[in-house]
Amino acid sequence: MSLTIKSHFAYPTYLSFTTKPSRFTGYNTKIRPNSIYHFNPLKLTYYQPKKMQAPVQYSPAPVIKSSLIEPDGGALVDLVVPEGERGAKTIEAESLPKVRLTKIDVEWVHVISEGWANPLKGFMREDEYLQSLHFNSLRLKDGSIVNMSLPIVLAIDDETKERIGSSSHVGLAGPDGDLIAILRSIEIYKHNKEERIARTWGTTAPGLPYVEEVIIPAGNCLIGGDLEVLKPVKYNDGLDHYRLSPKQLRKEFDRRNADAVFAFQLRNPVHNGHALLMNDTRRRLLEMGFKNPILLLHPLGGFTKADDVPLDVRMEQHSKVFPIIPSV
Amino acid sequence: MSLTIKSHFAYPTYLSFTTKPSRFTGYNTKIRPNSIYHFNPLKLTYYQPKKMQAPVQYSPAPVIKSSLIEPDGGALVDLVVPEGERGAKTIEAESLPKVRLTKIDVEWVHVISEGWANPLKGFMREDEYLQSLHFNSLRLKDGSIVNMSLPIVLAIDDETKERIGSSSHVGLAGPDGDLIAILRSIEIYKHNKEERIARTWGTTAPGLPYVEEVIIPAGNCLIGGDLEVLKPVKYNDGLDHYRLSPKQLRKEFDRRNADAVFAFQLRNPVHNGHALLMNDTRRRLLEMGFKNPILLLHPLGGFTKADDVPLDVRMEQHSKVFPIIPSV
C-alpha cells in the first residue's frame, strides 16, 4: 500500500489545473509520446450521450454546487499571515528558538497552510497524532469525525529539543535558513517510529521509501503546534503558477459555474486507462443530470517513487494532452 | 500495549460479580494473603462523606439509570437459539461442512454470542475486519460509529477452506468435536497476519504471546458470518455460576435499583491500589449525587499471561475479600 493511496488529500501537493469545458467538448486528439513515457499513443475520446436514449432518472434530482461542499471540519484553513502583519511576525520569528526543516517538512507546511489537510491548523500534537494512528480520523469538538489517515508531524532531534527549552513558540526555517513560519503553543512528544510505521503501513518490512528516507533518519521527538506561515510557500521551479490553493480552486469552479467537480489524482503521465476513467466519469455525471461537470486533474509532485517520470516532464505531457488554464 | 488494555469489552470473558451494597457500606476487612499473591495485606476502607460538607452541585443533576444505557449499536445481541429450535438447528449443523474451533475460538464464540462485542453478530467479515484494523471502529448502517479496536475473527486452514467448498453455511465444532454453533452466509478472505499484527499492536517484534501462540500458528484464511449458537457456552470448571451475561447483569443492576454502575476489570488478585481506585470512584459518584452506585468487579479469565495467578485462585481470593453474589 502506498502512502498516496491511503491519503485522502494531495499528499505533497504540487499542481492543480482544470480542463476548459468549451474546448473539452468533442475533444479528440492523438499524440505520439516520447519513449520516456512507456505507454501507447493517447486517444482521448469525448462521450456523446445518445440523443434518443432517455436519461437515467434519479429521485430526488441531485442539486449540488461545488462551492456548497464544505471542507472537512467546516471553514477552509488558511494559515498564511496577512501581508500587513508579515513584518512584525518575521521579527518575532527571528527572536524565537529555531527548528530547521527538511525539504519534505516544507512541503507539509505548504499542505497544512492552504487547508489541504483541513481542519488541521498545524503539525499534529500528540492527541491528534494518536487519533490519526489509531482511528485514521480526528474527532472534532462538535463530535463529528473527519478522515485523517496519515500523521502529519514534524520531527526534531534531541539537540533541537534542548535548544527550544521552555519556549512556547518556535520559528521554522527552511533548508536554506530562511524563516518560513511560527509554530505556536508547541507540544513536544516521543516519536515512536516503529509504532508509527507499523500502524501506517501495516508492516515493518524494509524497503518502504518514505520510511527509509524520511522516518528512520528523523529525530526522536515530534513537535506539534499551531502554524502561522509568513508567506505562501513557493518552489521557484517554473511550475508555481500551476499550484492553485483550495481557495483558488473553489473560486475557479464557481467562476465556471461548475455544478460538479470530479478529481483525478495521478503520479504518472496520462495514459489510455486514465482517459477512459475520466471520460466515463464525465458521462455518468451528465447522465445523473449535472450540466457542467469540471475535471480537476491533480498530478502529484513532491515525494514520488525514484523511478517515476519527473514532474516537469509530466507537466509538459499534460500540457500537450489537455488545454491548460494556468490560473495564477 | 496489551490486548486487554486496548479492548473495550471483557476480552475472554469469564466472570462477573457484584458487591452487595448493604454489606459493602462501612466495609472494612483485613486478610493476610497466601504468598502466591505478592502483595501486602488488603485493607478496603469505605469512604464516609463528611456530613457537614455541602455536596458538590452539578447542574443539571445527572439522572442516569443503569438500564437506560444502551448497548453499543442499540439492541443487546443474543445469539443463542431458543430451546425449542435447538434440535432442528443441531440436525442442520450436522449436515453442514464443519470447522473445528480451538479453545480460544470457543471463548470468542462466547464473547460474541452474549453481546459482549455488541453490535457484532458473528465473526467479522472482511468489511468489518478492515474497519476494525484501520479505524478501530465500526460504522453502522445509521452512520453512527462504535469502538471495535480488536478484530474478532475466525481463522481456518487451506484444507478446511477446500472442504467448505461452495457451502453458504458451516457448523462450528469445539475442540472435542461437539457442535456448538452455525456460521451463516459465510465469507472467506485472506488472513494477512503481518498486517493484522502490525496494525493491532503497532509492532511486529517477537515475544507477543497472543501473536506467537494464536495468530502465527493460525490458518491463512479468515471466515466471517452470522453466528447462531446452539446452547450457552459453559466451561464446567466450577466457575460457570460467576459468568453472568450482559443481559443477566443488566437485570441484576435493575433489581438492585442501581443508579450508576462502575466497572473494574482486572487480571490479578485485588490489591491495595485496586481498592483505592474502587473506593475513590464510589466516593466521587456519591459526591456527584448518585444514590446507589454498584461496583461490577470483572476478573479476566481465558488468555492471560503465562505467569498470572490462575483464575480459580483469584476467584478464591476475591471471594474472601468481597461478599459475593453468585447470581446464576
Tab-separated table of N, CA and C in Angstrom, chain A residues 108-160:
chain	number	residue	atom	x	y	z
A	108	TRP	N	5.070	19.814	3.737
A	108	TRP	CA	3.956	19.621	4.678
A	108	TRP	C	3.438	20.963	5.203
A	109	VAL	N	4.347	21.914	5.416
A	109	VAL	CA	3.897	23.265	5.803
A	109	VAL	C	2.964	23.807	4.725
A	110	HIS	N	3.360	23.615	3.457
A	110	HIS	CA	2.529	24.035	2.329
A	110	HIS	C	1.148	23.368	2.395
A	111	VAL	N	1.145	22.045	2.567
A	111	VAL	CA	-0.110	21.276	2.629
A	111	VAL	C	-1.023	21.813	3.731
A	112	ILE	N	-0.446	21.997	4.923
A	112	ILE	CA	-1.269	22.437	6.059
A	112	ILE	C	-1.742	23.875	5.861
A	113	SER	N	-0.839	24.736	5.378
A	113	SER	CA	-1.130	26.176	5.374
A	113	SER	C	-2.297	26.533	4.468
A	114	GLU	N	-2.512	25.763	3.401
A	114	GLU	CA	-3.576	26.107	2.449
A	114	GLU	C	-4.873	25.337	2.695
A	115	GLY	N	-4.883	24.468	3.703
A	115	GLY	CA	-6.119	23.757	4.011
A	115	GLY	C	-6.274	22.434	3.281
A	116	TRP	N	-5.194	21.931	2.659
A	116	TRP	CA	-5.291	20.602	2.035
A	116	TRP	C	-5.508	19.528	3.091
A	117	ALA	N	-5.129	19.818	4.334
A	117	ALA	CA	-5.317	18.852	5.424
A	117	ALA	C	-6.378	19.357	6.398
A	118	ASN	N	-7.315	20.174	5.889
A	118	ASN	CA	-8.411	20.656	6.723
A	118	ASN	C	-8.949	19.538	7.603
A	119	PRO	N	-9.252	19.774	8.875
A	119	PRO	CA	-9.208	21.035	9.624
A	119	PRO	C	-7.909	21.238	10.398
A	120	LEU	N	-6.852	20.540	10.030
A	120	LEU	CA	-5.587	20.657	10.751
A	120	LEU	C	-5.043	22.086	10.650
A	121	LYS	N	-4.625	22.635	11.790
A	121	LYS	CA	-4.135	24.017	11.818
A	121	LYS	C	-2.644	24.092	12.125
A	122	GLY	N	-1.987	22.945	12.078
A	122	GLY	CA	-0.553	22.934	12.337
A	122	GLY	C	-0.081	21.495	12.371
A	123	PHE	N	1.211	21.308	12.688
A	123	PHE	CA	1.692	19.941	12.859
A	123	PHE	C	0.994	19.336	14.074
A	124	MET	N	0.693	18.033	13.983
A	124	MET	CA	-0.136	17.385	14.999
A	124	MET	C	0.502	17.405	16.381
A	125	ARG	N	-0.316	17.725	17.374
A	125	ARG	CA	0.057	17.469	18.758
A	125	ARG	C	-0.235	15.990	19.038
A	126	GLU	N	0.135	15.541	20.245
A	126	GLU	CA	0.073	14.097	20.487
A	126	GLU	C	-1.355	13.552	20.415
A	127	ASP	N	-2.343	14.328	20.883
A	127	ASP	CA	-3.711	13.789	20.861
A	127	ASP	C	-4.182	13.576	19.425
A	128	GLU	N	-3.783	14.480	18.530
A	128	GLU	CA	-4.164	14.316	17.125
A	128	GLU	C	-3.377	13.171	16.483
A	129	TYR	N	-2.091	13.115	16.821
A	129	TYR	CA	-1.227	12.052	16.290
A	129	TYR	C	-1.781	10.671	16.662
A	130	LEU	N	-2.169	10.512	17.922
A	130	LEU	CA	-2.668	9.206	18.362
A	130	LEU	C	-4.009	8.872	17.714
A	131	GLN	N	-4.862	9.883	17.566
A	131	GLN	CA	-6.133	9.631	16.884
A	131	GLN	C	-5.894	9.203	15.439
A	132	SER	N	-4.953	9.885	14.795
A	132	SER	CA	-4.653	9.551	13.408
A	132	SER	C	-4.097	8.133	13.302
A	133	LEU	N	-3.170	7.794	14.191
A	133	LEU	CA	-2.563	6.460	14.155
A	133	LEU	C	-3.582	5.363	14.448
A	134	HIS	N	-4.439	5.596	15.447
A	134	HIS	CA	-5.320	4.517	15.908
A	134	HIS	C	-6.669	4.501	15.208
A	135	PHE	N	-7.160	5.673	14.836
A	135	PHE	CA	-8.508	5.731	14.269
A	135	PHE	C	-8.525	6.219	12.820
A	136	ASN	N	-7.360	6.567	12.263
A	136	ASN	CA	-7.299	7.124	10.904
A	136	ASN	C	-8.259	8.297	10.743
A	137	SER	N	-8.569	8.954	11.827
A	137	SER	CA	-9.588	10.002	11.848
A	137	SER	C	-9.275	10.983	12.967
A	138	LEU	N	-9.886	12.154	12.881
A	138	LEU	CA	-9.872	13.089	14.003
A	138	LEU	C	-11.306	13.327	14.446
A	139	ARG	N	-11.516	13.331	15.762
A	139	ARG	CA	-12.830	13.680	16.290
A	139	ARG	C	-12.797	15.165	16.635
A	140	LEU	N	-13.685	15.927	16.030
A	140	LEU	CA	-13.690	17.371	16.250
A	140	LEU	C	-14.475	17.714	17.514
A	141	LYS	N	-14.383	18.986	17.903
A	141	LYS	CA	-15.014	19.395	19.157
A	141	LYS	C	-16.522	19.186	19.146
A	142	ASP	N	-17.134	19.282	17.955
A	142	ASP	CA	-18.588	19.102	17.891
A	142	ASP	C	-18.971	17.622	17.808
A	143	GLY	N	-17.980	16.726	17.936
A	143	GLY	CA	-18.278	15.295	17.924
A	143	GLY	C	-18.220	14.672	16.544
A	144	SER	N	-18.125	15.495	15.509
A	144	SER	CA	-18.056	14.927	14.160
A	144	SER	C	-16.657	14.369	13.911
A	145	ILE	N	-16.568	13.503	12.921
A	145	ILE	CA	-15.324	12.791	12.647
A	145	ILE	C	-14.894	13.043	11.217
A	146	VAL	N	-13.620	13.383	11.025
A	146	VAL	CA	-13.102	13.545	9.664
A	146	VAL	C	-11.944	12.580	9.454
A	147	ASN	N	-11.812	12.114	8.225
A	147	ASN	CA	-10.705	11.235	7.878
A	147	ASN	C	-9.370	11.942	8.085
A	148	MET	N	-8.414	11.230	8.627
A	148	MET	CA	-7.063	11.781	8.760
A	148	MET	C	-6.149	10.578	8.921
A	149	SER	N	-5.897	9.908	7.803
A	149	SER	CA	-5.287	8.587	7.881
A	149	SER	C	-3.770	8.625	7.961
A	150	LEU	N	-3.180	9.789	7.726
A	150	LEU	CA	-1.725	9.902	7.847
A	150	LEU	C	-1.367	10.911	8.922
A	151	PRO	N	-0.476	10.525	9.835
A	151	PRO	CA	0.023	11.514	10.783
A	151	PRO	C	0.793	12.595	10.028
A	152	ILE	N	0.490	13.850	10.296
A	152	ILE	CA	1.240	14.963	9.698
A	152	ILE	C	2.017	15.597	10.835
A	153	VAL	N	3.288	15.234	10.907
A	153	VAL	CA	4.076	15.539	12.095
A	153	VAL	C	5.412	16.143	11.710
A	154	LEU	N	6.009	16.820	12.672
A	154	LEU	CA	7.322	17.433	12.467
A	154	LEU	C	8.290	16.833	13.486
A	155	ALA	N	9.336	16.196	12.978
A	155	ALA	CA	10.306	15.545	13.863
A	155	ALA	C	11.464	16.490	14.167
A	156	ILE	N	11.944	16.437	15.404
A	156	ILE	CA	13.149	17.194	15.781
A	156	ILE	C	14.094	16.263	16.534
A	157	ASP	N	15.381	16.603	16.499
A	157	ASP	CA	16.336	15.760	17.228
A	157	ASP	C	16.502	16.283	18.657
A	158	ASP	N	17.223	15.523	19.459
A	158	ASP	CA	17.358	15.848	20.883
A	158	ASP	C	18.027	17.204	21.088
A	159	GLU	N	18.981	17.524	20.221
A	159	GLU	CA	19.705	18.785	20.354
A	159	GLU	C	18.751	19.968	20.147
A	160	THR	N	17.884	19.853	19.144
A	160	THR	CA	16.910	20.924	18.888
A	160	THR	C	15.949	21.049	20.067
